[in-house]
Short mmCIF file of C-alpha atoms in Angstrom, two decimals:
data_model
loop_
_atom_site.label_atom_id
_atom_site.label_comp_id
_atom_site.label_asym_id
_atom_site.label_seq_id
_atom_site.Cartn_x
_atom_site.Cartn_y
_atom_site.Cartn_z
CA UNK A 2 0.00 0.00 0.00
CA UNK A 3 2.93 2.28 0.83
CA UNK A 4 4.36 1.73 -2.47
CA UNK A 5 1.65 2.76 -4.50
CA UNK A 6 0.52 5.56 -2.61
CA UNK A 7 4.13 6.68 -3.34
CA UNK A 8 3.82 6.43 -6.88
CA UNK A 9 0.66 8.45 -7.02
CA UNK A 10 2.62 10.87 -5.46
CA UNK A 11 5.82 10.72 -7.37
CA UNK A 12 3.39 10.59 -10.79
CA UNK A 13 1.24 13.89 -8.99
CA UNK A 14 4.52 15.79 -8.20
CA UNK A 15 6.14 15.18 -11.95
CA UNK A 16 2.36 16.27 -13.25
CA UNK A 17 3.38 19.67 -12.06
CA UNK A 18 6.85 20.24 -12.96
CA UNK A 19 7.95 22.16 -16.26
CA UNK A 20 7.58 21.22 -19.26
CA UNK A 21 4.54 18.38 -18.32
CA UNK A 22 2.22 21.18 -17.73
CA UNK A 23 3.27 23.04 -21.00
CA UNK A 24 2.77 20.61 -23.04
CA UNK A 25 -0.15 18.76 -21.69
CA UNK A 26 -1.81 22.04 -22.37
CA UNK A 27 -0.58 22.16 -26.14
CA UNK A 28 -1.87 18.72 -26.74
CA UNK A 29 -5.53 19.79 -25.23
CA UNK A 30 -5.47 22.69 -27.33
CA UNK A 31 -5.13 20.80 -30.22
CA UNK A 32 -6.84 17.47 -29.29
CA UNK A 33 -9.47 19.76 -27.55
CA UNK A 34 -10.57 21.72 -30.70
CA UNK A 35 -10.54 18.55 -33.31
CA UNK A 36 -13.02 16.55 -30.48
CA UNK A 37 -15.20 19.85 -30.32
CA UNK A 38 -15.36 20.48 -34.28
CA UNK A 39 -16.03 16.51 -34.58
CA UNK A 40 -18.80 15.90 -31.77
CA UNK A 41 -20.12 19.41 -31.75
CA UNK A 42 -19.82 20.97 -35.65
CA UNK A 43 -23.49 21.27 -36.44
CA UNK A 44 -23.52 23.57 -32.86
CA UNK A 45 -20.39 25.78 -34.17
CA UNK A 46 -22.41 26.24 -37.50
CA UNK A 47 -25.52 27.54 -35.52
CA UNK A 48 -27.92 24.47 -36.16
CA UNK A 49 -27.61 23.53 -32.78
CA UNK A 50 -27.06 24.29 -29.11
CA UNK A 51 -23.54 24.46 -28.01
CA UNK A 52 -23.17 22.08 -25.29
CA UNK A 53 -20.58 23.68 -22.77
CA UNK A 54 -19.80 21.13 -20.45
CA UNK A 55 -18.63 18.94 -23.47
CA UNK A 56 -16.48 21.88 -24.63
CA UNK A 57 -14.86 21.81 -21.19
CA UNK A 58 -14.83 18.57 -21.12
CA UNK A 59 -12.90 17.71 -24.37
CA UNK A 60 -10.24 19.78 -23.80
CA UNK A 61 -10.21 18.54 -19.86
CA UNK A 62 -9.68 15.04 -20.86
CA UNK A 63 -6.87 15.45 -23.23
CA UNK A 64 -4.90 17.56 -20.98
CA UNK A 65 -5.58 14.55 -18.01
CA UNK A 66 -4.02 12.23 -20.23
CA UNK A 67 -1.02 13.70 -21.43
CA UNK A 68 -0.31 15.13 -18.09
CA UNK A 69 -0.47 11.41 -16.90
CA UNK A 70 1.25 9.85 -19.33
CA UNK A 71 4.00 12.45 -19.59
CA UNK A 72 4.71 12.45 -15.20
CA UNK A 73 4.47 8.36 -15.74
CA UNK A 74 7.37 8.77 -17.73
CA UNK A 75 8.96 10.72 -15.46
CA UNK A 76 8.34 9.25 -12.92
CA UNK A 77 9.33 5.64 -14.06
CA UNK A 78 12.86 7.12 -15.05
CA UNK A 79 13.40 8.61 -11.76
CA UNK A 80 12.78 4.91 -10.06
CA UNK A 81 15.29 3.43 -12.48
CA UNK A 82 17.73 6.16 -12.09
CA UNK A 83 17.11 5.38 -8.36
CA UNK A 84 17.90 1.60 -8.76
CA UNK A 85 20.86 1.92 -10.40
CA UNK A 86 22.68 4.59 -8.11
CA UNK A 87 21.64 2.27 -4.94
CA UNK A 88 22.02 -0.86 -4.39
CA UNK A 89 18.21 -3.05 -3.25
CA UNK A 90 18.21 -5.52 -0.90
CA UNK A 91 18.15 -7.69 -3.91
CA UNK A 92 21.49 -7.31 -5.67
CA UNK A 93 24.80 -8.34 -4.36
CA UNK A 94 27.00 -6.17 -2.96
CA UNK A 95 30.61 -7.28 -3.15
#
């Protein structure tokens, strides 16, 4: 239990360093306006109502996953980078 409640942390404190946030946001910008003109076009060409919690929503979800994905990363390179500079109670130690 320890040990994943560690990596939520380690994955929540990478989601906030630079560049994660940076680019997480230029992926939902981009992934964010092709959902909208997809799921919502007739709306944008005044035929229908524009349905604002699926605006927010499809740029929300975009920037969720590449935030995740990109502090995973992270976060997964700092535990190797970890294992290799010290020793576990696994490996010899001559």
């Amino acid at each position: 239990m320890d040990n994943m409640l560690s990596s939520v942390g380690g994955i929540w404190r990478h989601a906030w360093r630079a560049p994660v946030p940076r680019n997480a946001l230029k992926v939902a910008l981009v992934v964010g306006l092709l959902l909208n003109l997809i799921n919502q076009g007739s709306a944008f060409y005044g035929q229908d109502a524009i349905s604002w919690p699926h605006v927010v929503l499809n740029f929300l979800v975009p920037y969720c996953v590449a935030s995740y994905s990109a502090a995973r990363v992270r976060f997964t390179e700092e535990c190797i980078l970890r294992r290799e500079s010290y020793p576990t109670n696994n490996e010899n130690t001559s």
